[in-house]
Amino acid sequence: MIDLAILGLLDEQDLHGYELKKQLAELIGSRSGMSFGSLYPALARLEKAGAVKAVEALTNEAAIPMTGALSGELAAFRARIGRPARSRRTRKVYGITEPGRQRLRDLLNDESTDDRTFTVQVAFCRVLPPAERLALFERRKAELNRRLAERTRGARGESSRTDTYRLSLREHDARTLSHDLVWIDELIDATRAELVDDDAVDAPSHLTGGSHQ
Amino acid sequence: MIDLAILGLLDEQDLHGYELKKQLAELIGSRSGMSFGSLYPALARLEKAGAVKAVEALTNEAAIPMTGALSGELAAFRARIGRPARSRRTRKVYGITEPGRQRLRDLLNDESTDDRTFTVQVAFCRVLPPAERLALFERRKAELNRRLAERTRGARGESSRTDTYRLSLREHDARTLSHDLVWIDELIDATRAELVDDDAVDAPSHLTGGSHQ
DNA sequence: GTCATCATGTAAGCCGTTACATGATTGC
DNA sequence: GCAATCATGTAACGGCTTACATGATGAC
């Protein structure tokens, strides 16, 4: 999962480890770890595998892309102080390679039932072609439905040892699952619309009435 | 977290490892692992620490508590087939000890911000006195509010690199957090009501107007 | 010059998973 | 007897966390 997050971020812009960690924390929350002790070895592993490579960090601020709102806080800070950027000899800036992009697509298509992984997959799914994105969402939907079914099955035969709190927990779980399913359906609808749009260019109107559920 | 789940279940009834795993899967879902490779070492560790002990598994069905709906499925199966229970020499049935119960209460009061741990804590929180239960819920509420605040802070300054899917992800996260907060408030209200009831017996009406939020 | 921050890494250790090994009981 | 299920464990391995080690840069 860490590979997915790293490659996804590097696909957007070149970054060094320290900044990567900050953006990672912003993306998936500062909780759920992602400490230096796992980030740097992961970067080294990816570099060895050829998925990322250290790009020449030019020694002045031109090395840092200032277009748009990228590195917004840092840029704002510098502008406020009115001082040139440091030379930053010690930073090691990474960029994604073409094999790395392929690896990213593979990881996005990876059939994992892990919740956190899916979150990160959604965060970067725009790099997938619509059909694969749709497949990703459909797999997730199937997984959530599977859990819902499992839950319903388990609800029988345990009536004796369920106090108020455990009942409340079960109800809350069920509501959360429904909530997630509604969301997935939104994502699916949006992506299907994109697919239809694409088809309208290449081959008109034979997917519009496609199967639901 | 595995200790918490094991002690919580053993506090309800004596169980052997295999059955423990089944009930664990029912409680927190068959996903999120809890394989034998972690269960048995955990049981051994708890036994060594004196938190659980192997109880004499009598070699006939009398060893298995048939009162109420305990072991409901197994009992039903036997009744249906009409055959006596097996001797089960190989099973090692564990029971919780008094130190184990204390350890259970400690684990329930443990200040962890882990989501899964909290789920299990709720599942067994009935063993806590209402005041401690309330404190557990309040801590969770504070944690969720902290995450919400962090999220809101992070929402500024990232407008450029947010596509539709990442926006949708953020919205969904926010809705999920609100949803969880509503639930926590329900739990808090229920527990506070219990507290007030208790007070009405011991010491009337000086906690009713307690601080909110 | 010293402290905080930025920045990168290594090492020890925990925890949990997968896979393997073993063996009892029961249905057929 | 043989396969399926029940039942208990061990061993290898991997991944992640905490803590440690190092050093550059810039503020004061």
Short mmCIF file of C-alpha atoms in Angstrom, two decimals, chain A residues 8-185:
data_model
loop_
_atom_site.label_atom_id
_atom_site.label_comp_id
_atom_site.label_asym_id
_atom_site.label_seq_id
_atom_site.Cartn_x
_atom_site.Cartn_y
_atom_site.Cartn_z
CA GLY A 8 0.70 7.95 -6.98
CA LEU A 9 2.20 11.08 -5.45
CA LEU A 10 5.35 10.94 -7.57
CA ASP A 11 3.16 10.62 -10.66
CA GLU A 12 1.85 14.09 -9.82
CA GLN A 13 5.19 15.73 -9.07
CA ASP A 14 8.78 14.97 -8.15
CA LEU A 15 9.27 14.94 -4.40
CA HIS A 16 11.85 14.14 -1.78
CA GLY A 17 11.13 11.81 1.11
CA TYR A 18 10.37 14.39 3.74
CA GLU A 19 7.85 16.23 1.61
CA LEU A 20 6.40 12.91 0.45
CA LYS A 21 5.66 12.00 4.02
CA LYS A 22 3.85 15.28 4.61
CA GLN A 23 1.66 14.84 1.56
CA LEU A 24 1.03 11.23 2.49
CA ALA A 25 -0.14 12.34 5.92
CA GLU A 26 -2.45 14.87 4.29
CA LEU A 27 -3.85 12.26 1.97
CA ILE A 28 -4.56 9.40 4.35
CA GLY A 29 -4.38 11.25 7.67
CA SER A 30 -1.44 11.68 9.98
CA ARG A 31 -2.64 8.65 11.90
CA SER A 32 -2.08 5.22 10.35
CA GLY A 33 1.61 5.77 10.68
CA MET A 34 3.76 5.99 7.58
CA SER A 35 6.89 6.75 9.53
CA PHE A 36 10.31 7.51 8.09
CA GLY A 37 11.41 4.05 9.06
CA SER A 38 9.05 2.59 6.48
CA LEU A 39 9.10 5.40 3.91
CA TYR A 40 12.82 5.53 3.18
CA PRO A 41 13.31 1.79 2.84
CA ALA A 42 10.27 1.73 0.56
CA LEU A 43 11.79 4.45 -1.61
CA ALA A 44 15.09 2.59 -1.74
CA ARG A 45 13.26 -0.59 -2.72
CA LEU A 46 11.31 1.18 -5.47
CA GLU A 47 14.48 2.80 -6.76
CA LYS A 48 16.26 -0.54 -6.86
CA ALA A 49 13.29 -1.98 -8.75
CA GLY A 50 13.51 0.87 -11.25
CA ALA A 51 10.06 2.25 -10.47
CA VAL A 52 11.43 5.58 -9.29
CA LYS A 53 14.75 7.31 -9.81
CA ALA A 54 16.54 10.14 -8.09
CA VAL A 55 16.26 13.20 -10.28
CA GLU A 56 18.86 15.90 -10.19
CA ALA A 57 17.71 18.29 -7.52
CA LEU A 58 18.91 21.54 -8.99
CA THR A 59 20.48 23.54 -6.24
CA ASN A 60 18.20 26.54 -6.50
CA GLU A 61 14.48 27.14 -6.23
CA ALA A 62 13.94 26.49 -9.94
CA ALA A 63 14.13 22.81 -9.07
CA ILE A 64 10.92 23.05 -7.16
CA PRO A 65 7.90 23.38 -9.43
CA MET A 66 6.20 26.61 -8.47
CA THR A 67 3.45 26.40 -11.05
CA GLY A 68 -0.07 26.65 -9.70
CA ALA A 69 -0.51 26.03 -6.00
CA LEU A 70 2.11 23.28 -5.76
CA SER A 71 4.16 23.53 -2.60
CA GLY A 72 1.80 26.36 -1.77
CA GLU A 73 2.72 26.78 1.86
CA LEU A 74 6.44 26.77 1.25
CA ALA A 75 6.10 29.23 -1.63
CA ALA A 76 3.94 31.52 0.46
CA PHE A 77 6.47 31.34 3.28
CA ARG A 78 9.32 32.29 1.01
CA ALA A 79 7.36 35.11 -0.59
CA ARG A 80 6.51 36.44 2.83
CA ILE A 81 10.10 36.41 4.05
CA GLY A 82 11.49 37.49 0.70
CA ARG A 83 14.55 35.26 0.86
CA PRO A 84 15.95 32.92 -1.79
CA ALA A 85 15.57 29.17 -1.38
CA ARG A 86 18.32 27.20 0.27
CA SER A 87 20.69 25.12 -1.76
CA ARG A 88 19.36 21.91 -0.26
CA ARG A 89 22.31 19.76 -1.17
CA THR A 90 21.13 17.06 1.17
CA ARG A 91 17.76 16.41 -0.39
CA LYS A 92 17.19 13.49 -2.65
CA VAL A 93 14.33 14.21 -5.03
CA TYR A 94 12.59 11.26 -6.65
CA GLY A 95 10.67 11.03 -9.88
CA ILE A 96 8.55 8.22 -11.29
CA THR A 97 9.78 6.20 -14.28
CA GLU A 98 7.77 4.59 -17.06
CA PRO A 99 8.03 1.13 -15.40
CA GLY A 100 6.93 2.89 -12.23
CA ARG A 101 3.80 4.19 -13.98
CA GLN A 102 3.00 0.67 -15.13
CA ARG A 103 3.52 -0.56 -11.58
CA LEU A 104 1.18 2.19 -10.37
CA ARG A 105 -1.54 1.05 -12.77
CA ASP A 106 -1.04 -2.55 -11.63
CA LEU A 107 -1.36 -1.56 -7.99
CA LEU A 108 -4.50 0.42 -8.78
CA ASN A 109 -6.01 -2.67 -10.39
CA ASP A 110 -4.87 -4.91 -7.56
CA GLU A 111 -7.70 -6.95 -6.11
CA SER A 112 -7.27 -6.30 -2.45
CA THR A 113 -10.17 -6.24 -0.01
CA ASP A 114 -8.30 -3.94 2.31
CA ASP A 115 -10.17 -0.75 3.19
CA ARG A 116 -7.17 1.53 3.45
CA THR A 117 -5.79 0.31 0.16
CA PHE A 118 -9.08 1.04 -1.55
CA THR A 119 -9.05 4.58 -0.18
CA VAL A 120 -5.64 5.20 -1.71
CA GLN A 121 -6.73 3.54 -4.94
CA VAL A 122 -9.62 5.99 -5.22
CA ALA A 123 -7.28 8.89 -4.51
CA PHE A 124 -5.22 8.02 -7.59
CA CYS A 125 -7.73 6.21 -9.79
CA ARG A 126 -7.86 9.06 -12.30
CA VAL A 127 -4.74 7.59 -13.92
CA LEU A 128 -6.71 4.46 -14.84
CA PRO A 129 -8.70 4.22 -18.06
CA PRO A 130 -12.44 4.48 -17.23
CA ALA A 131 -13.13 0.81 -17.90
CA GLU A 132 -10.55 -0.32 -15.34
CA ARG A 133 -11.71 2.31 -12.88
CA LEU A 134 -15.23 0.96 -13.23
CA ALA A 135 -14.00 -2.58 -12.64
CA LEU A 136 -12.23 -1.42 -9.48
CA PHE A 137 -15.42 0.12 -8.13
CA GLU A 138 -17.50 -2.91 -9.09
CA ARG A 139 -15.10 -5.20 -7.24
CA ARG A 140 -15.38 -2.97 -4.18
CA LYS A 141 -19.15 -3.00 -4.40
CA ALA A 142 -19.17 -6.79 -4.58
CA GLU A 143 -16.88 -6.94 -1.55
CA LEU A 144 -19.11 -4.63 0.48
CA ASN A 145 -22.18 -6.65 -0.49
CA ARG A 146 -20.34 -9.79 0.57
CA ARG A 147 -19.67 -8.26 3.97
CA LEU A 148 -23.26 -7.16 4.31
CA ALA A 149 -24.45 -10.70 3.54
CA GLU A 150 -21.96 -12.18 6.02
CA ARG A 151 -23.19 -9.79 8.67
CA THR A 152 -26.83 -10.67 8.06
CA ARG A 153 -26.05 -14.37 8.27
CA GLY A 154 -24.20 -13.87 11.56
CA ALA A 155 -27.10 -11.93 13.04
CA ARG A 156 -29.08 -15.14 13.53
CA GLY A 157 -28.45 -17.34 16.54
CA GLU A 158 -26.57 -14.87 18.68
CA SER A 159 -29.57 -13.21 20.27
CA SER A 160 -28.63 -14.29 23.80
CA ARG A 161 -25.25 -12.65 24.20
CA THR A 162 -26.05 -9.30 22.62
CA ASP A 163 -26.31 -6.42 25.05
CA THR A 164 -27.36 -2.90 24.10
CA TYR A 165 -23.87 -1.85 23.09
CA ARG A 166 -23.23 -4.78 20.83
CA LEU A 167 -26.60 -4.28 19.17
CA SER A 168 -25.79 -0.63 18.66
CA LEU A 169 -22.42 -1.60 17.21
CA ARG A 170 -24.05 -3.96 14.74
CA GLU A 171 -26.57 -1.35 13.67
CA HIS A 172 -23.86 1.21 13.21
CA ASP A 173 -21.81 -1.22 11.14
CA ALA A 174 -24.80 -1.90 8.92
CA ARG A 175 -25.48 1.81 8.43
CA THR A 176 -21.83 2.41 7.60
CA LEU A 177 -21.88 -0.37 5.03
CA SER A 178 -25.03 1.02 3.36
CA HIS A 179 -23.46 4.44 3.40
CA ASP A 180 -20.36 3.12 1.68
CA LEU A 181 -22.46 1.28 -0.88
CA VAL A 182 -24.34 4.46 -1.77
CA TRP A 183 -21.02 6.18 -2.28
CA ILE A 184 -19.66 3.40 -4.47
CA ASP A 185 -22.80 3.61 -6.58
#
